[in-house]
Coordinates of C-alpha atoms in Angstrom, one line a residue:
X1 CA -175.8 -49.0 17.1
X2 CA -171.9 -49.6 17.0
X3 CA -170.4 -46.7 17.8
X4 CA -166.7 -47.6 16.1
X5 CA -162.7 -45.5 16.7
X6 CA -160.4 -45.5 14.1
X7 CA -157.9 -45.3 16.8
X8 CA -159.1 -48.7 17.5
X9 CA -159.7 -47.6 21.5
X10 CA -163.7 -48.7 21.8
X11 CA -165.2 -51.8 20.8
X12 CA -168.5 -51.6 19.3
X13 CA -170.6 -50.8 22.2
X14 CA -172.8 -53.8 22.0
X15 CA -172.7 -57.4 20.4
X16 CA -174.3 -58.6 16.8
X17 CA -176.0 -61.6 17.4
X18 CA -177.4 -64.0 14.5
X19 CA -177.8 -67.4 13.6
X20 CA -176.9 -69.9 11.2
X21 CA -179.2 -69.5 8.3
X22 CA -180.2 -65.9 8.7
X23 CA -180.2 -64.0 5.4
X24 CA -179.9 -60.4 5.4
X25 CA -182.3 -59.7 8.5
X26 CA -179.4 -58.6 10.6
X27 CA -179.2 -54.8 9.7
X28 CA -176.8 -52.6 11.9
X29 CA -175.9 -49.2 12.2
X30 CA -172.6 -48.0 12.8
X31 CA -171.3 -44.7 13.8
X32 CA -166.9 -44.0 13.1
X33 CA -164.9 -41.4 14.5
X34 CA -161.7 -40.2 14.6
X35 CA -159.1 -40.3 17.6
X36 CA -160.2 -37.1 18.7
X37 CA -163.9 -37.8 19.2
X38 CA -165.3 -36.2 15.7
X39 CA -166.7 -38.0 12.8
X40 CA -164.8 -39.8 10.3
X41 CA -165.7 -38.5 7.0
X42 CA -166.8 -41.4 4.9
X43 CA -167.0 -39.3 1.3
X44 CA -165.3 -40.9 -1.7
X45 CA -164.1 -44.1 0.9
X46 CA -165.1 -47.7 0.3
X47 CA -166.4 -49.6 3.3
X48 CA -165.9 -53.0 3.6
X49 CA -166.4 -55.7 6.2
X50 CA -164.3 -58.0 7.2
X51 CA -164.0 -61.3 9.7
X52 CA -162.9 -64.7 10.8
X53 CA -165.8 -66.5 11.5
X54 CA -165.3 -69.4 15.0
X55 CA -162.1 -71.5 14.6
X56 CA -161.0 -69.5 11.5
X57 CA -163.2 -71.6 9.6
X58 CA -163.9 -68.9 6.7
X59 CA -163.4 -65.7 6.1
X60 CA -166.2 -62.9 5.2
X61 CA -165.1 -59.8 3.1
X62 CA -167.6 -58.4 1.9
X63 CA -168.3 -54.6 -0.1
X64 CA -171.9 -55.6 -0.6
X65 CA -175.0 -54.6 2.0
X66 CA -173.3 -51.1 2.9
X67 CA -175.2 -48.3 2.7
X68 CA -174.1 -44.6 3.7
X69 CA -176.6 -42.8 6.1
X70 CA -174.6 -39.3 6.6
X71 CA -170.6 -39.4 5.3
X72 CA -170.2 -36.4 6.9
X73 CA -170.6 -37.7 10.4
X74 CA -169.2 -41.0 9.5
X75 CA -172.9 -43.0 9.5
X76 CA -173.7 -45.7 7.8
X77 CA -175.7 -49.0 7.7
X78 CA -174.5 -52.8 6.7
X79 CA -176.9 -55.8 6.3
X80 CA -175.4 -59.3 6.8
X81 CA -175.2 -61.8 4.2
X82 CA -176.1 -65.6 5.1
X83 CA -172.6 -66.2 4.2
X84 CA -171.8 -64.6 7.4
X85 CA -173.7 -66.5 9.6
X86 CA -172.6 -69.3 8.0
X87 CA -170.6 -71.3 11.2
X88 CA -172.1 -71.4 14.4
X89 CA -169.9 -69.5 17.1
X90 CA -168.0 -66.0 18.3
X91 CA -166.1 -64.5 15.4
X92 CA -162.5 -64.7 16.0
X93 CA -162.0 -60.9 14.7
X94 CA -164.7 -58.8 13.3
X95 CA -164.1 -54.7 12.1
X96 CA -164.9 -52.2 9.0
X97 CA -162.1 -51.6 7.0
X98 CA -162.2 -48.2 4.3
X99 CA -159.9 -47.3 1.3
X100 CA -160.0 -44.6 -0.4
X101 CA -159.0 -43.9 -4.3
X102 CA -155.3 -43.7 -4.0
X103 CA -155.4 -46.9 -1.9
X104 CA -155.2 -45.5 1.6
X105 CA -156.9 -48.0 4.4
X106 CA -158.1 -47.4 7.6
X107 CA -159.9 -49.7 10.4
X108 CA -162.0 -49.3 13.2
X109 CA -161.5 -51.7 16.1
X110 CA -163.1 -55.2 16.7
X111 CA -166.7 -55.7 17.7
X112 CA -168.3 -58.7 18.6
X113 CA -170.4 -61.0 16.6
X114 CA -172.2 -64.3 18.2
X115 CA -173.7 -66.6 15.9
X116 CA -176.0 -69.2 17.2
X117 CA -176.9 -72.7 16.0
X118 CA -179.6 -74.1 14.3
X119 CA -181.7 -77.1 13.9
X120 CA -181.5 -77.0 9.6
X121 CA -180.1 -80.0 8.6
X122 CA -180.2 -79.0 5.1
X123 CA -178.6 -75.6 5.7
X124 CA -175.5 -75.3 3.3
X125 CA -171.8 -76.0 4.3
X126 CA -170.1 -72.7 5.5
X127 CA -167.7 -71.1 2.8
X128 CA -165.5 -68.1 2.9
X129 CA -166.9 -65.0 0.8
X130 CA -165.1 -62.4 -0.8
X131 CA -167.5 -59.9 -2.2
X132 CA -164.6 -58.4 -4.2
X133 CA -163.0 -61.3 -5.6
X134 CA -166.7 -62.5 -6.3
X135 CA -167.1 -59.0 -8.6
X136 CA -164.1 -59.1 -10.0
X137 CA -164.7 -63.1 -11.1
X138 CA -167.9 -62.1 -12.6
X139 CA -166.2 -59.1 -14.5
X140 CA -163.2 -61.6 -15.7
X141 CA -165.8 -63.5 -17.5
X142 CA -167.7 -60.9 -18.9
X143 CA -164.1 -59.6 -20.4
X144 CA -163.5 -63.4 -21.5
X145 CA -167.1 -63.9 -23.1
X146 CA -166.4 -59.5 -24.7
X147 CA -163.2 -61.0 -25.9
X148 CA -164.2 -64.6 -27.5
X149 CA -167.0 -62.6 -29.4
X150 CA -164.6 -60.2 -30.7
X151 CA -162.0 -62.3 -31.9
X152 CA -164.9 -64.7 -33.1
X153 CA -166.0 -61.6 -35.4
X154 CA -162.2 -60.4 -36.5
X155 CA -162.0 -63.9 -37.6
X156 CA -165.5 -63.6 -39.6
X157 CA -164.3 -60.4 -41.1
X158 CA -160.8 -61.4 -41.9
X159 CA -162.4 -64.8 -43.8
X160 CA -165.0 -62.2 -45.6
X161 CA -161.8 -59.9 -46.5
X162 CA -159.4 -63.4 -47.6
X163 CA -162.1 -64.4 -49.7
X164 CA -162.6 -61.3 -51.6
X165 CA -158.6 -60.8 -51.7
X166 CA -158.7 -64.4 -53.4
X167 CA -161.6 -63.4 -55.7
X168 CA -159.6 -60.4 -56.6
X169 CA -157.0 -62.8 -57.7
X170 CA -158.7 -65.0 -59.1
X171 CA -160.1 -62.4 -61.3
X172 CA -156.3 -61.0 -62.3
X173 CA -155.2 -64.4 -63.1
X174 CA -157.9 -65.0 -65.5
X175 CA -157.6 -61.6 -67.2
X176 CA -153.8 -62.5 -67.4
X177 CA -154.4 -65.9 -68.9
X178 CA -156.3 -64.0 -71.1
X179 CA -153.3 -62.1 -72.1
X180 CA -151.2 -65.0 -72.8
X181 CA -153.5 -66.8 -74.9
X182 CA -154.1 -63.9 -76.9
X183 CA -150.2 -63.5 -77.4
X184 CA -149.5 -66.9 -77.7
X185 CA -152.4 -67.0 -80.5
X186 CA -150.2 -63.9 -82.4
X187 CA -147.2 -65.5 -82.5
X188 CA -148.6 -68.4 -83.7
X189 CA -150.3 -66.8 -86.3
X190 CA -147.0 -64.8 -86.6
X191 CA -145.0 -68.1 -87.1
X192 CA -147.2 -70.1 -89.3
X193 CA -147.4 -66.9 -91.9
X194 CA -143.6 -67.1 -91.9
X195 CA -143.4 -70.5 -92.6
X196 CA -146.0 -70.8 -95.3
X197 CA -144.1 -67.6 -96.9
X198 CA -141.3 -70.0 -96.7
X199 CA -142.7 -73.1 -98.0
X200 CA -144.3 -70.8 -101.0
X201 CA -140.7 -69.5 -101.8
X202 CA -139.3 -72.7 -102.1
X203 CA -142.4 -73.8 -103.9
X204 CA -142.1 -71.3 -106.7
X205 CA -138.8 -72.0 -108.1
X206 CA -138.9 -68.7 -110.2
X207 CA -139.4 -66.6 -107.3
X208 CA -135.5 -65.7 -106.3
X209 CA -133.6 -65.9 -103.0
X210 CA -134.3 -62.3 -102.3
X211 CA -137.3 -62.5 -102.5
X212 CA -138.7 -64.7 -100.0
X213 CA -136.0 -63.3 -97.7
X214 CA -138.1 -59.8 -98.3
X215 CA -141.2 -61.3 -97.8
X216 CA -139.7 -62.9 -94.6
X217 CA -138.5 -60.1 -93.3
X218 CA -141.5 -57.8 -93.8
X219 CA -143.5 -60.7 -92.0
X220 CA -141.2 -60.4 -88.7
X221 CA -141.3 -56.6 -89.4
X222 CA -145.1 -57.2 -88.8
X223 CA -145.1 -59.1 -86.0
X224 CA -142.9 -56.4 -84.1
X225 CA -145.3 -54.1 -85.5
X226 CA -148.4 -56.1 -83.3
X227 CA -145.3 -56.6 -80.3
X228 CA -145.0 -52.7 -80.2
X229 CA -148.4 -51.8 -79.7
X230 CA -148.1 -53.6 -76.0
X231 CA -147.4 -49.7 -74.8
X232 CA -143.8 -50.3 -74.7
X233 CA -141.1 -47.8 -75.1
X234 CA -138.2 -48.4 -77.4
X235 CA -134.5 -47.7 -76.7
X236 CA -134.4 -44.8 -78.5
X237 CA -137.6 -43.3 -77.8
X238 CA -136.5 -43.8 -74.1
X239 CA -133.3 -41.6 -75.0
X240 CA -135.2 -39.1 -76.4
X241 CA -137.9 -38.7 -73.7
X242 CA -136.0 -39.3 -70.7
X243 CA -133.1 -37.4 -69.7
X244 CA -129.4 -39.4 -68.4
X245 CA -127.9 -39.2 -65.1
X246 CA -124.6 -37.7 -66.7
X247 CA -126.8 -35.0 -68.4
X248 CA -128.2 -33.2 -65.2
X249 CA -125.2 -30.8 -64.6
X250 CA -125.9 -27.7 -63.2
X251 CA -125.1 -26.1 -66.1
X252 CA -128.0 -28.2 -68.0
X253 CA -130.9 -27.2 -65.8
X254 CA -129.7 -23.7 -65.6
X255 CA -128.4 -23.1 -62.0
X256 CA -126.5 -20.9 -62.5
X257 CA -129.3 -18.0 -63.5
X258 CA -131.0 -18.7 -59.5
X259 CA -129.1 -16.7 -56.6
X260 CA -127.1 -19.2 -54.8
X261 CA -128.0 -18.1 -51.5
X262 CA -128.3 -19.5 -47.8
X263 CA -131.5 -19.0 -45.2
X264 CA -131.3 -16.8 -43.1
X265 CA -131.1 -17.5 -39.6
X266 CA -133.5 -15.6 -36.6
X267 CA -130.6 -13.0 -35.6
X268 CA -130.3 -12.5 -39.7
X269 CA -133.9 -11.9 -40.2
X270 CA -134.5 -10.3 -37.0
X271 CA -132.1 -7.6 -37.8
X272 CA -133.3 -7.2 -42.0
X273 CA -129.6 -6.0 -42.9
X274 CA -128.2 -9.2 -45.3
X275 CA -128.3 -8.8 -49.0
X276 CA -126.9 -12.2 -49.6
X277 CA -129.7 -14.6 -47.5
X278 CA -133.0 -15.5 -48.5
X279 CA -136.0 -15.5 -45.3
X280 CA -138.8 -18.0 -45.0
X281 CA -142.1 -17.0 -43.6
X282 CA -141.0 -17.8 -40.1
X283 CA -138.3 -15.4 -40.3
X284 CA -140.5 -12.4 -41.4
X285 CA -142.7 -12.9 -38.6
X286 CA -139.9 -13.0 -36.6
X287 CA -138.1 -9.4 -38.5
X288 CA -141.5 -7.7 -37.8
X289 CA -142.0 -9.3 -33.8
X290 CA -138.6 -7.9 -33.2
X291 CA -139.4 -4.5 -34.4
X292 CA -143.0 -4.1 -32.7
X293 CA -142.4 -1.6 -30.2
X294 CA -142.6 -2.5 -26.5
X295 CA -145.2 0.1 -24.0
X296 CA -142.0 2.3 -23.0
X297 CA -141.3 2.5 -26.3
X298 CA -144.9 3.4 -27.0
X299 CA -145.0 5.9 -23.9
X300 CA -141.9 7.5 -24.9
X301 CA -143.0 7.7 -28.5
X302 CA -139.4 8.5 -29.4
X303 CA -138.0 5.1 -31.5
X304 CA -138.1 6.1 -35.3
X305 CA -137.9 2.1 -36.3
X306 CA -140.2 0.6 -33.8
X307 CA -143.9 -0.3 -35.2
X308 CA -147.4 0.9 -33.3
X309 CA -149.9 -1.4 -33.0
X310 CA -153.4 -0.4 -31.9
X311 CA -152.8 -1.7 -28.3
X312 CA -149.3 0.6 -28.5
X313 CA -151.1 4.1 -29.7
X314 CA -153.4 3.2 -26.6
X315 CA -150.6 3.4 -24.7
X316 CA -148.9 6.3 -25.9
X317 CA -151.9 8.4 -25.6
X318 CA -153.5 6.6 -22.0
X319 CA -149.8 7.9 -20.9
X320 CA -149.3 11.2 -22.6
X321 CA -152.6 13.0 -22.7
X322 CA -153.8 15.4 -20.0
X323 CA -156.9 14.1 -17.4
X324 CA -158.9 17.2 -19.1
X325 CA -158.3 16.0 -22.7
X326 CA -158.8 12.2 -21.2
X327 CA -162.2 13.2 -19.9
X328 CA -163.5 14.8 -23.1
X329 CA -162.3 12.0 -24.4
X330 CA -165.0 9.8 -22.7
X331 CA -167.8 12.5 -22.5
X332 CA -171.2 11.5 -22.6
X333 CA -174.8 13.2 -23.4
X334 CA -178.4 12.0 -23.1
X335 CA -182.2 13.3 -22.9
X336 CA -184.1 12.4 -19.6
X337 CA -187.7 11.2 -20.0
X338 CA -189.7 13.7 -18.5
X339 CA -192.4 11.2 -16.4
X340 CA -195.0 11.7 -13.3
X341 CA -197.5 13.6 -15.9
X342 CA -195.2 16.6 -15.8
X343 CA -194.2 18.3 -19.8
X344 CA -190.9 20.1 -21.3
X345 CA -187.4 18.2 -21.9
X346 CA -184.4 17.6 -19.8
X347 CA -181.1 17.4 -21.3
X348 CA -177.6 16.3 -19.8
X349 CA -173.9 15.9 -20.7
X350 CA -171.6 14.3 -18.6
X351 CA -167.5 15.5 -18.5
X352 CA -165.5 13.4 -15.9
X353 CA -167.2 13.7 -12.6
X354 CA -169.7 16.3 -13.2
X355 CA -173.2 16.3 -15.7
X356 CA -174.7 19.3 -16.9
X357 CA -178.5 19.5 -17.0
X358 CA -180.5 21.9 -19.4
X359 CA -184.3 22.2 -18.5
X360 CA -186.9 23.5 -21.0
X361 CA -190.7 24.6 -20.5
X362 CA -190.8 22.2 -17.7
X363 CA -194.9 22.1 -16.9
X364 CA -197.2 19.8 -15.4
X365 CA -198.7 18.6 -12.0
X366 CA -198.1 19.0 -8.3
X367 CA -198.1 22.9 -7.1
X368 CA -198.9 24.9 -4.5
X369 CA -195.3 23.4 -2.4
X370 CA -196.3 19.2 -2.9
X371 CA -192.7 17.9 -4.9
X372 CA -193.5 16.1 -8.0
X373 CA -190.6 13.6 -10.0
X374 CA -190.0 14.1 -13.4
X375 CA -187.6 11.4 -14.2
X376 CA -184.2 9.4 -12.6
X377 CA -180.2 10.3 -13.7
X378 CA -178.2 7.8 -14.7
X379 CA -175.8 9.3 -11.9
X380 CA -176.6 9.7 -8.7
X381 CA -175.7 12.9 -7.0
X382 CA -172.7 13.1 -4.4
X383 CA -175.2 15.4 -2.2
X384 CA -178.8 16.2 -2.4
X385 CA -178.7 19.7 -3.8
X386 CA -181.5 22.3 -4.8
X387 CA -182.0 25.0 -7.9
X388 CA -184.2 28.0 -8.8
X389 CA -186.0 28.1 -12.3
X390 CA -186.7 31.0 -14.1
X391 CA -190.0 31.2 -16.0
X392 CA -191.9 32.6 -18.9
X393 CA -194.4 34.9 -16.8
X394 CA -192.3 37.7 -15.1
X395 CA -195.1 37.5 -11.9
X396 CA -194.1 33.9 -11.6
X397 CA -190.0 34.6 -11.2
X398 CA -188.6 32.4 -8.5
X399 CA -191.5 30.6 -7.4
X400 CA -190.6 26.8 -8.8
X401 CA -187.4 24.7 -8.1
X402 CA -185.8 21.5 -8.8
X403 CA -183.8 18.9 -6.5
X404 CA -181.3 16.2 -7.4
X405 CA -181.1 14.0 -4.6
X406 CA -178.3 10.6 -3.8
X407 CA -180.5 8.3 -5.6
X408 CA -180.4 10.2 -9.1
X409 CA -184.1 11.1 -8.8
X410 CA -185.0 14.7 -10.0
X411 CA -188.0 16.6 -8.1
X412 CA -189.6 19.5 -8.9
X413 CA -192.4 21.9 -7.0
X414 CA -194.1 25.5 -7.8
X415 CA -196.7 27.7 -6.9
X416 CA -200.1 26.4 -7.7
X417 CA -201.5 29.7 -8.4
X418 CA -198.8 29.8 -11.8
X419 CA -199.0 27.7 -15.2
X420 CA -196.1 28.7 -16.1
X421 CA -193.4 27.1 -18.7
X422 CA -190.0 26.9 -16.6
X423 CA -186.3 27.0 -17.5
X424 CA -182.6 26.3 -16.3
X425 CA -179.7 25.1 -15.7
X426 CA -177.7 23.0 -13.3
X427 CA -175.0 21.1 -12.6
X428 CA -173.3 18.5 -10.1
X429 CA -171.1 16.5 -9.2
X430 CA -171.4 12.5 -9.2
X431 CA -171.0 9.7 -6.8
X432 CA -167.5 7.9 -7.4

């Protein structure tokens, strides 16, 4: 094993031998502590190993092959690559370095490492190996080949999306074309009815001047007519429907019957005293925040303006009302289950630190002095305490009892030569 400092004071007790050639049969275990003789704790740290193999030849950094035994106490195990037996000779400098997230690095001290020679004339050439920059080459062209893909798809999906665009166009220009032709067609049509209204005026010689000027002008009048129906407004019909920039006075869109006023600002609204300022939303939550009363307010009970909230009347009362009231307050009351084959009913009430117990034609099992359970409390007793029944049969007076021990249990015992129904009641006080 190499037993490793970080202080860098011990070498690695003994020396790694390998030889040219050898591929990852040269496992070693390493043990790293600190300067003062305790384990360096390898959590979170990355180990890596690094050397110049004989003459400097090449270097070996290398991540890969580590494997943590116990981080705790600073064990762990590296196998050698072939890389690093890869020139024959003593390393110049061997040693584990470790870095931890934020970039922190620490060393141990050298150790030795012999490589010896072999008779392989095929073996390859050495070469320096960097495990990291090996990993981070391979993710580099992983990122390259990721990134060619991607652009090689934007590029299919910005074609796809150019070639619809274009269809879309396409498709507008025809539709305009369309348009034209049918417009061009109109006032053609528009044109050649003139003229032939004109050639037939001139024609007819007993058809006067005014005439064929009427019929011309009702053709035009047409034509307009067809122009118009394009959805357009005229002049005047945009006067009419539209109003002008020199017609939007105040006095036009009736200003003056809307109070002129400014918003009121947090002090403003806080205090709720302005007649001349209007309050947004925000500034009523902030009136009514500004009014809720604070818990010496609420204790005091006293402010005529300030305003109770649930949690404040809590307060007012938690502060002002007497321990006695307080407990009633939180009084409680419940039946006990009357168990152990025994009869009769067992009812409590609690108020503060005491419960009161009313026993009814209590019956059953267990005489002649043996103590029989009838039930638990949901309170355990302070002390264990002890209380005479009275019964139904005169003869039988004061021969049962019940006990109420720490543990909440209730016992009873009576004379076996008595059937009796018993009764009572008891109190005590509970454990805090």
């Amino acid at each position: 094993m190499l037993n490793l400092d970080i202080s860098k004071e011990t070498n690695g007790g003994h020396i790694v031998h390998g030889r040219v050639g050898d591929n990852k049969s040269c496992i070693e275990k390493v043990s790293v502590i600190k300067e003062d003789g305790t384990p360096f704790d390898l959590t979170g740290l990355t180990i890596t190993f690094m050397g110049n193999t004989y003459n400097y030849q090449t270097k070996v950094i290398s991540s890969d092959g580590i494997e943590v035994k116990d981080a705790k106490k600073g064990l762990f195990q590296y196998t050698f690559p072939s890389e690093a037996f890869g020139v024959a000779g003593p390393y110049e400098r061997s040693y584990f370095q470790f870095t931890d997230k934020n970039g922190v690095v620490a060393t141990t001290g050298d150790f030795e490492v012999i490589v010896l020679d072999n008779t392989d004339l095929t073996a390859n050439e050495a070469e320096t190996i960097i495990s990291e920059y090996n990993k981070l080459v391979e993710e580099l062209q992983q990122l390259q080949k990721k990134s060619i893909s991607d652009l090689r798809q934007q590029q299919e999906d910005y074609v796809i999306e150019l070639a619809q665009a274009f269809a879309e166009l396409k498709s507008d220009v025809a539709t305009l074309e369309s348009k034209i032709k049918t417009y061009e067609t109109g006032v053609s049509k528009t044109a050649t009815d003139a003229q032939n209204a004109v050639d037939t005026a001139a024609t007819n010689a007993n058809n006067t001047i005014s005439t064929a000027a009427t019929n011309a002008a009702k053709m035009i009048s047409d034509a307009l007519e067809e122009f118009q129906k394009g959805n357009f407004y005229t002049k005047l019909e945009s006067d009419e429907r539209f109003a002008k920039k020199v017609d939007l006075t105040k006095e036009n869109v009736q200003l003056g019957n809307v109070d002129n006023y400014a918003t009121a600002n947090q002090t403003e609204a806080e205090q709720g005293i302005a007649l001349n300022k209007f309050v947004t939303p925000m500034g009523v939550k902030q009136h009514v925040d500004a009014r809720m009363a604070t818990q010496e307010e609420a204790e005091a009970g006293s402010s005529e303006t300030a305003i109770m909230t649930p949690l404040s009347v809590k307060q007012h009362f938690d502060f002002n009302l007497p321990d006695s009231i307080k407990s009633l307050l939180n009084l409680q009351s419940g039946t006990l289950t009357i168990t152990g084959g025994n009869t009769g009913t067992l009812n409590w009430v609690r108020i503060g630190d005491l419960v009161f117990c009313m026993v009814n034609s209590l019956n059953g099992r267990s005489g002649g002095g043996l103590e029989s359970s009838i039930g638990s409390m949901p309170f355990k007793a302070k002390r264990y305490l002890e209380f005479l029944l009275t019964s139904d049969d005169r003869s039988a007076m004061n021969s049962s009892q019940l006990s109420v021990s720490t543990d909440g249990a209730i016992r009873w015992k009576r004379s076996s030569g008595f059937g009796s129904n018993y009764h009572g009641m008891f109190f005590y006080e509970i454990q805090e």
